[in-house]
Amino acid sequence: MEFTSTLPAPHANADRSKALLSNAVYGHKSKATLKERLFAMWFRQLVYTQIWEDPVVDMKALNLDANDHVVTIASGGCNALSYLLANPAKVTAVDLNHAHVSLVRLKMAGLRALSNYDEFFNFFGIANASSNVRLYKSVIAPQLDTDSRHYWEGGPIGFRRIRMYAKGFYNYGLLGQLIGIIHWGAKLHGVNLKELIQQPTQKDQEIWFDQKVAKIFDSKLMAKICSSPFALYNLGIPPSQHHALCDQQPENMAQVLKERARKLATVAPIKDNYFAWQAFSRRYDPTEQSALPPYLMRSNYAQLKANIGKLSVEQSNIRDAIASMPLQSVDAVVLLDAQDWMSNEEITALWTEITRAAKPGARVIFRTAGTLSPVDACFTGPLQGKWARDDARSEALGPQDRSGIYGAFHLYRLQA
């Protein structure tokens, strides 16, 4: 089913995305490289249909309670919603990209407007039925803010973006498109990546990967493709992160990605790993078992619906968002891998604002493409001695991250 939007075409949010992303990628430089400009342009679109950091690990690290205010980068919104299951006082999600902000707001409106769990799961979990467009028009759209309606009811000529939910939402976004290309390339090597979800044990997953998938990364063609940062923009990897991943040696990238892909495929039993389901099967487990983000689980639906009023979302740079918050008003900050994009000056400015807004006992978590934390070198002057990495918890929790795509997990605590 198709429908014609009566809303005028907007430009303000897309223009704001352009300015925010350009500043995030190369705003600290007097002159940006061509790679940086192309990445900033590429990243203005819908990139992530789901977030690729494990919210279960996040909540173990943050140990949230009923008084906590969490500030997080929104991305696909899966984790911001899942944090509500820890019953914090407030979750504030921010993102540079208006597509991601619109996605989180759509999920929030769906949770409020849809009548039961089955409708909610069919829309956002299966996300592949023409009835979803009718539900959007009749039930969700009236609950949605005008800016987000502009996004979902706009799109290329002849295709409204909300139609993604009729045609398989998780096949879209830059990352979803890249995963599709990877599946096509695997078939050229005689490999069906969807076979992973059929493996009966974790050991079988390891054997299957080593026998079927490893050879793809060992090919000369894959080595050539992976050595180019342009080929990895769909993964959301900026030029600076590309260098961190391959330790300044682009020829190593295929082997780095093979190691990360193997971890994703084998770090947990497939029945428990929704990240592996998305990468290898391009969908979630439709039987509603444990291979789902927490916010999509039936057992969590009532609690999530009751807590949705605690979540707010805004389009902003996270440093600017925190700078606008009162003194000692934030208990936890989730930075994803954003600092891999940043210069030392930008990291210092970000942590200066976090320190001002942090309550006693505040926690900050983030991931990095490489193994080293980028922040310790920035803790000088007024920041010296303010924060310390919890090495024991960081090293214990990092290997539990079911997405398996990062080099390290970092938990920092504000010192008394």
CSV table of N, CA, C and O in Angstrom, one decimal, residues 141-227:
chain,number,residue,atom,x,y,z
A,141,ALA,N,1.4,7.5,12.7
A,141,ALA,CA,1.7,8.9,12.2
A,141,ALA,C,1.0,9.9,13.0
A,141,ALA,O,1.6,11.0,13.3
A,142,PRO,N,-0.2,9.8,13.5
A,142,PRO,CA,-0.9,10.8,14.3
A,142,PRO,C,-0.1,11.0,15.6
A,142,PRO,O,-0.3,12.1,16.2
A,143,GLN,N,0.7,10.0,16.1
A,143,GLN,CA,1.4,10.2,17.4
A,143,GLN,C,2.8,10.7,17.1
A,143,GLN,O,3.5,10.9,18.1
A,144,LEU,N,3.2,10.9,15.9
A,144,LEU,CA,4.6,11.3,15.5
A,144,LEU,C,4.7,12.8,15.3
A,144,LEU,O,3.8,13.4,14.8
A,145,ASP,N,5.9,13.3,15.7
A,145,ASP,CA,6.1,14.7,15.5
A,145,ASP,C,6.3,15.0,14.1
A,145,ASP,O,6.6,14.2,13.2
A,146,THR,N,6.1,16.3,13.7
A,146,THR,CA,6.1,16.7,12.3
A,146,THR,C,7.4,16.4,11.6
A,146,THR,O,7.4,16.0,10.5
A,147,ASP,N,8.5,16.7,12.3
A,147,ASP,CA,9.8,16.5,11.6
A,147,ASP,C,10.1,15.1,11.3
A,147,ASP,O,10.6,14.8,10.2
A,148,SER,N,9.7,14.2,12.2
A,148,SER,CA,9.9,12.7,11.9
A,148,SER,C,8.9,12.3,10.8
A,148,SER,O,9.3,11.4,10.0
A,149,ARG,N,7.7,12.8,10.8
A,149,ARG,CA,6.8,12.5,9.7
A,149,ARG,C,7.4,12.9,8.4
A,149,ARG,O,7.2,12.2,7.3
A,150,HIS,N,8.0,14.1,8.3
A,150,HIS,CA,8.6,14.5,7.1
A,150,HIS,C,9.6,13.5,6.6
A,150,HIS,O,9.7,13.2,5.4
A,151,TYR,N,10.4,12.9,7.5
A,151,TYR,CA,11.4,12.0,7.1
A,151,TYR,C,10.8,10.7,6.6
A,151,TYR,O,11.1,10.2,5.5
A,152,TRP,N,9.8,10.1,7.3
A,152,TRP,CA,9.3,8.8,6.9
A,152,TRP,C,8.4,8.9,5.7
A,152,TRP,O,8.2,7.9,5.0
A,153,GLU,N,7.7,10.0,5.6
A,153,GLU,CA,6.8,10.2,4.4
A,153,GLU,C,7.5,10.8,3.2
A,153,GLU,O,6.9,11.0,2.2
A,154,GLY,N,8.8,11.2,3.4
A,154,GLY,CA,9.6,11.6,2.3
A,154,GLY,C,10.5,10.5,1.7
A,154,GLY,O,10.3,9.3,2.1
A,155,GLY,N,11.4,10.8,0.8
A,155,GLY,CA,12.2,9.9,0.2
A,155,GLY,C,12.4,10.1,-1.3
A,155,GLY,O,11.9,11.0,-1.8
A,156,PRO,N,13.1,9.1,-1.9
A,156,PRO,CA,13.3,9.2,-3.4
A,156,PRO,C,12.0,9.2,-4.1
A,156,PRO,O,11.0,8.7,-3.6
A,157,ILE,N,12.0,9.8,-5.3
A,157,ILE,CA,10.8,9.8,-6.1
A,157,ILE,C,10.2,8.4,-6.2
A,157,ILE,O,10.9,7.5,-6.6
A,158,GLY,N,8.9,8.3,-5.9
A,158,GLY,CA,8.3,7.0,-6.0
A,158,GLY,C,8.5,6.0,-4.9
A,158,GLY,O,8.0,4.9,-4.9
A,159,PHE,N,9.1,6.4,-3.8
A,159,PHE,CA,9.4,5.5,-2.7
A,159,PHE,C,9.4,6.3,-1.4
A,159,PHE,O,10.4,7.1,-1.1
A,160,ARG,N,8.4,6.2,-0.6
A,160,ARG,CA,8.4,6.8,0.7
A,160,ARG,C,9.2,5.9,1.7
A,160,ARG,O,9.1,4.7,1.6
A,161,ARG,N,9.9,6.5,2.6
A,161,ARG,CA,10.8,5.8,3.4
A,161,ARG,C,10.1,4.8,4.3
A,161,ARG,O,10.6,3.7,4.7
A,162,ILE,N,8.9,5.1,4.7
A,162,ILE,CA,8.1,4.1,5.5
A,162,ILE,C,7.9,2.8,4.8
A,162,ILE,O,7.7,1.8,5.5
A,163,ARG,N,8.0,2.8,3.5
A,163,ARG,CA,7.9,1.5,2.7
A,163,ARG,C,9.0,0.6,3.1
A,163,ARG,O,8.9,-0.6,2.8
A,164,MET,N,10.1,1.0,3.7
A,164,MET,CA,11.1,0.1,4.1
A,164,MET,C,10.6,-1.0,5.1
A,164,MET,O,11.0,-2.1,5.1
A,165,TYR,N,9.6,-0.6,5.9
A,165,TYR,CA,9.0,-1.5,6.8
A,165,TYR,C,8.0,-2.5,6.1
A,165,TYR,O,7.6,-3.5,6.7
A,166,ALA,N,7.7,-2.3,4.8
A,166,ALA,CA,6.9,-3.2,4.1
A,166,ALA,C,7.8,-4.2,3.3
A,166,ALA,O,7.4,-5.2,2.8
A,167,LYS,N,9.1,-3.8,3.1
A,167,LYS,CA,10.0,-4.6,2.2
A,167,LYS,C,11.2,-5.2,2.9
A,167,LYS,O,12.1,-5.6,2.2
A,168,GLY,N,11.2,-5.1,4.2
A,168,GLY,CA,12.3,-5.7,5.0
A,168,GLY,C,13.3,-4.6,5.4
A,168,GLY,O,14.3,-4.3,4.8
A,169,PHE,N,12.9,-3.9,6.5
A,169,PHE,CA,13.6,-2.8,7.0
A,169,PHE,C,15.1,-3.0,7.2
A,169,PHE,O,15.9,-2.2,6.9
A,170,TYR,N,15.5,-4.2,7.7
A,170,TYR,CA,16.8,-4.5,8.0
A,170,TYR,C,17.7,-4.8,6.8
A,170,TYR,O,18.9,-5.0,7.0
A,171,ASN,N,17.1,-4.7,5.6
A,171,ASN,CA,17.9,-4.7,4.4
A,171,ASN,C,18.4,-3.3,4.0
A,171,ASN,O,19.1,-3.2,3.0
A,172,TYR,N,17.9,-2.3,4.7
A,172,TYR,CA,18.2,-0.9,4.3
A,172,TYR,C,19.2,-0.3,5.2
A,172,TYR,O,19.8,-1.0,6.1
A,173,GLY,N,19.4,1.0,5.0
A,173,GLY,CA,20.5,1.6,5.7
A,173,GLY,C,21.8,1.3,5.0
A,173,GLY,O,21.9,0.3,4.3
A,174,LEU,N,22.8,2.1,5.2
A,174,LEU,CA,24.1,1.8,4.6
A,174,LEU,C,24.7,0.5,5.0
A,174,LEU,O,25.2,-0.2,4.2
A,175,LEU,N,24.6,0.2,6.3
A,175,LEU,CA,25.2,-1.0,6.8
A,175,LEU,C,24.4,-2.2,6.3
A,175,LEU,O,24.9,-3.3,5.9
A,176,GLY,N,23.0,-2.1,6.2
A,176,GLY,CA,22.2,-3.2,5.7
A,176,GLY,C,22.5,-3.5,4.3
A,176,GLY,O,22.5,-4.6,3.8
A,177,GLN,N,22.7,-2.4,3.5
A,177,GLN,CA,23.1,-2.6,2.1
A,177,GLN,C,24.4,-3.3,1.9
A,177,GLN,O,24.6,-4.2,1.1
A,178,LEU,N,25.4,-2.9,2.8
A,178,LEU,CA,26.7,-3.5,2.7
A,178,LEU,C,26.6,-5.0,3.1
A,178,LEU,O,27.3,-5.9,2.5
A,179,ILE,N,25.8,-5.3,4.1
A,179,ILE,CA,25.7,-6.7,4.5
A,179,ILE,C,25.1,-7.5,3.3
A,179,ILE,O,25.5,-8.7,3.0
A,180,GLY,N,24.2,-6.9,2.6
A,180,GLY,CA,23.6,-7.6,1.4
A,180,GLY,C,24.7,-7.8,0.3
A,180,GLY,O,24.7,-8.9,-0.3
A,181,ILE,N,25.6,-6.9,0.2
A,181,ILE,CA,26.7,-7.1,-0.8
A,181,ILE,C,27.6,-8.2,-0.3
A,181,ILE,O,28.1,-9.0,-1.1
A,182,ILE,N,27.9,-8.2,1.0
A,182,ILE,CA,28.7,-9.3,1.5
A,182,ILE,C,28.1,-10.7,1.3
A,182,ILE,O,28.8,-11.6,0.9
A,183,HIS,N,26.8,-10.8,1.5
A,183,HIS,CA,26.1,-12.0,1.2
A,183,HIS,C,26.2,-12.4,-0.2
A,183,HIS,O,26.5,-13.6,-0.6
A,184,TRP,N,26.1,-11.5,-1.1
A,184,TRP,CA,26.3,-11.7,-2.6
A,184,TRP,C,27.7,-12.2,-2.9
A,184,TRP,O,27.9,-13.2,-3.6
A,185,GLY,N,28.7,-11.5,-2.3
A,185,GLY,CA,30.1,-11.9,-2.5
A,185,GLY,C,30.4,-13.3,-2.0
A,185,GLY,O,31.1,-14.1,-2.6
A,186,ALA,N,29.8,-13.6,-0.8
A,186,ALA,CA,30.0,-15.0,-0.2
A,186,ALA,C,29.4,-16.0,-1.2
A,186,ALA,O,30.0,-17.1,-1.3
A,187,LYS,N,28.3,-15.8,-1.8
A,187,LYS,CA,27.7,-16.7,-2.7
A,187,LYS,C,28.6,-17.0,-3.9
A,187,LYS,O,28.7,-18.1,-4.4
A,188,LEU,N,29.4,-16.0,-4.3
A,188,LEU,CA,30.4,-16.2,-5.4
A,188,LEU,C,31.5,-17.1,-5.0
A,188,LEU,O,32.1,-17.8,-5.8
A,189,HIS,N,31.7,-17.2,-3.7
A,189,HIS,CA,32.6,-18.2,-3.1
A,189,HIS,C,32.0,-19.5,-2.7
A,189,HIS,O,32.6,-20.4,-2.1
A,190,GLY,N,30.7,-19.7,-3.1
A,190,GLY,CA,30.0,-20.9,-2.8
A,190,GLY,C,29.5,-21.0,-1.3
A,190,GLY,O,29.3,-22.1,-0.8
A,191,VAL,N,29.4,-19.9,-0.7
A,191,VAL,CA,29.0,-19.9,0.8
A,191,VAL,C,27.7,-19.2,1.0
A,191,VAL,O,27.5,-18.1,0.5
A,192,ASN,N,26.8,-19.8,1.7
A,192,ASN,CA,25.5,-19.3,2.1
A,192,ASN,C,25.7,-18.9,3.6
A,192,ASN,O,25.7,-19.7,4.5
A,193,LEU,N,25.8,-17.6,3.8
A,193,LEU,CA,26.1,-17.1,5.2
A,193,LEU,C,24.9,-17.4,6.1
A,193,LEU,O,25.1,-17.5,7.4
A,194,LYS,N,23.7,-17.6,5.6
A,194,LYS,CA,22.6,-17.9,6.5
A,194,LYS,C,22.7,-19.3,7.1
A,194,LYS,O,21.9,-19.6,8.1
A,195,GLU,N,23.6,-20.1,6.7
A,195,GLU,CA,23.8,-21.4,7.3
A,195,GLU,C,24.2,-21.3,8.8
A,195,GLU,O,24.1,-22.2,9.6
A,196,LEU,N,24.8,-20.2,9.2
A,196,LEU,CA,25.2,-20.0,10.6
A,196,LEU,C,24.1,-20.3,11.6
A,196,LEU,O,24.3,-20.9,12.6
A,197,ILE,N,22.9,-19.8,11.3
A,197,ILE,CA,21.8,-19.9,12.3
A,197,ILE,C,21.3,-21.3,12.4
A,197,ILE,O,20.5,-21.7,13.3
A,198,GLN,N,21.8,-22.2,11.5
A,198,GLN,CA,21.4,-23.6,11.5
A,198,GLN,C,22.4,-24.5,12.4
A,198,GLN,O,22.1,-25.7,12.6
A,199,GLN,N,23.5,-23.9,12.8
A,199,GLN,CA,24.5,-24.7,13.6
A,199,GLN,C,24.0,-25.0,15.0
A,199,GLN,O,23.5,-24.1,15.7
A,200,PRO,N,24.0,-26.3,15.4
A,200,PRO,CA,23.4,-26.7,16.6
A,200,PRO,C,24.1,-26.3,17.9
A,200,PRO,O,23.5,-26.2,18.9
A,201,THR,N,25.5,-26.1,17.8
A,201,THR,CA,26.2,-25.7,19.0
A,201,THR,C,27.2,-24.6,18.7
A,201,THR,O,27.5,-24.3,17.5
A,202,GLN,N,27.7,-24.0,19.7
A,202,GLN,CA,28.7,-23.0,19.5
A,202,GLN,C,30.0,-23.5,18.9
A,202,GLN,O,30.6,-22.8,18.0
A,203,LYS,N,30.4,-24.7,19.2
A,203,LYS,CA,31.5,-25.4,18.6
A,203,LYS,C,31.3,-25.6,17.1
A,203,LYS,O,32.2,-25.3,16.2
A,204,ASP,N,30.1,-25.9,16.7
A,204,ASP,CA,29.7,-26.1,15.3
A,204,ASP,C,29.8,-24.7,14.6
A,204,ASP,O,30.2,-24.7,13.4
A,205,GLN,N,29.4,-23.7,15.3
A,205,GLN,CA,29.6,-22.3,14.7
A,205,GLN,C,31.0,-22.0,14.3
A,205,GLN,O,31.3,-21.5,13.3
A,206,GLU,N,31.9,-22.4,15.2
A,206,GLU,CA,33.3,-22.1,15.0
A,206,GLU,C,33.8,-23.0,13.8
A,206,GLU,O,34.6,-22.4,13.0
A,207,ILE,N,33.5,-24.2,13.8
A,207,ILE,CA,33.9,-25.1,12.7
A,207,ILE,C,33.4,-24.6,11.4
A,207,ILE,O,34.1,-24.5,10.3
A,208,TRP,N,32.1,-24.2,11.3
A,208,TRP,CA,31.5,-23.7,10.1
A,208,TRP,C,32.2,-22.5,9.6
A,208,TRP,O,32.5,-22.4,8.4
A,209,PHE,N,32.5,-21.5,10.5
A,209,PHE,CA,33.1,-20.3,10.1
A,209,PHE,C,34.5,-20.6,9.5
A,209,PHE,O,34.9,-20.1,8.5
A,210,ASP,N,35.3,-21.4,10.2
A,210,ASP,CA,36.7,-21.7,9.8
A,210,ASP,C,36.7,-22.4,8.5
A,210,ASP,O,37.6,-22.2,7.6
A,211,GLN,N,35.7,-23.3,8.2
A,211,GLN,CA,35.7,-24.0,7.0
A,211,GLN,C,35.1,-23.3,5.8
A,211,GLN,O,35.5,-23.5,4.7
A,212,LYS,N,34.1,-22.4,6.1
A,212,LYS,CA,33.3,-21.8,5.0
A,212,LYS,C,33.7,-20.3,4.8
A,212,LYS,O,33.8,-19.9,3.6
A,213,VAL,N,33.8,-19.6,5.9
A,213,VAL,CA,33.9,-18.1,5.7
A,213,VAL,C,35.3,-17.6,5.7
A,213,VAL,O,35.6,-16.6,5.0
A,214,ALA,N,36.2,-18.2,6.5
A,214,ALA,CA,37.5,-17.6,6.6
A,214,ALA,C,38.2,-17.5,5.3
A,214,ALA,O,38.9,-16.5,5.0
A,215,LYS,N,38.0,-18.4,4.4
A,215,LYS,CA,38.6,-18.3,3.1
A,215,LYS,C,38.3,-17.1,2.2
A,215,LYS,O,39.0,-16.6,1.4
A,216,ILE,N,37.1,-16.6,2.5
A,216,ILE,CA,36.6,-15.4,1.8
A,216,ILE,C,37.6,-14.2,2.1
A,216,ILE,O,38.0,-13.4,1.3
A,217,PHE,N,37.9,-14.0,3.4
A,217,PHE,CA,38.7,-12.9,3.8
A,217,PHE,C,40.2,-13.2,3.4
A,217,PHE,O,41.0,-12.2,3.3
A,218,ASP,N,40.5,-14.4,3.1
A,218,ASP,CA,41.9,-14.7,2.7
A,218,ASP,C,42.1,-14.5,1.2
A,218,ASP,O,43.3,-14.6,0.7
A,219,SER,N,41.1,-14.2,0.5
A,219,SER,CA,41.2,-14.0,-1.0
A,219,SER,C,41.9,-12.7,-1.3
A,219,SER,O,41.8,-11.7,-0.5
A,220,LYS,N,42.6,-12.6,-2.4
A,220,LYS,CA,43.2,-11.4,-2.9
A,220,LYS,C,42.2,-10.3,-3.1
A,220,LYS,O,42.5,-9.1,-2.8
A,221,LEU,N,41.1,-10.6,-3.6
A,221,LEU,CA,40.0,-9.6,-3.9
A,221,LEU,C,39.6,-8.9,-2.6
A,221,LEU,O,39.5,-7.7,-2.6
A,222,MET,N,39.3,-9.7,-1.6
A,222,MET,CA,38.9,-9.2,-0.3
A,222,MET,C,40.0,-8.3,0.3
A,222,MET,O,39.7,-7.2,0.9
A,223,ALA,N,41.2,-8.8,0.2
A,223,ALA,CA,42.3,-7.9,0.7
A,223,ALA,C,42.4,-6.6,0.0
A,223,ALA,O,42.6,-5.6,0.7
A,224,LYS,N,42.1,-6.6,-1.3
A,224,LYS,CA,42.2,-5.3,-2.0
A,224,LYS,C,41.0,-4.4,-1.6
A,224,LYS,O,41.2,-3.2,-1.4
A,225,ILE,N,39.8,-5.0,-1.5
A,225,ILE,CA,38.7,-4.2,-1.2
A,225,ILE,C,38.8,-3.6,0.2
A,225,ILE,O,38.6,-2.4,0.5
A,226,CYS,N,39.3,-4.4,1.2
A,226,CYS,CA,39.4,-4.0,2.6
A,226,CYS,C,40.5,-3.0,2.8
A,226,CYS,O,40.5,-2.3,3.8
A,227,SER,N,41.4,-2.9,1.9
A,227,SER,CA,42.5,-2.0,2.1
A,227,SER,C,42.1,-0.5,1.8
A,227,SER,O,42.8,0.4,2.1
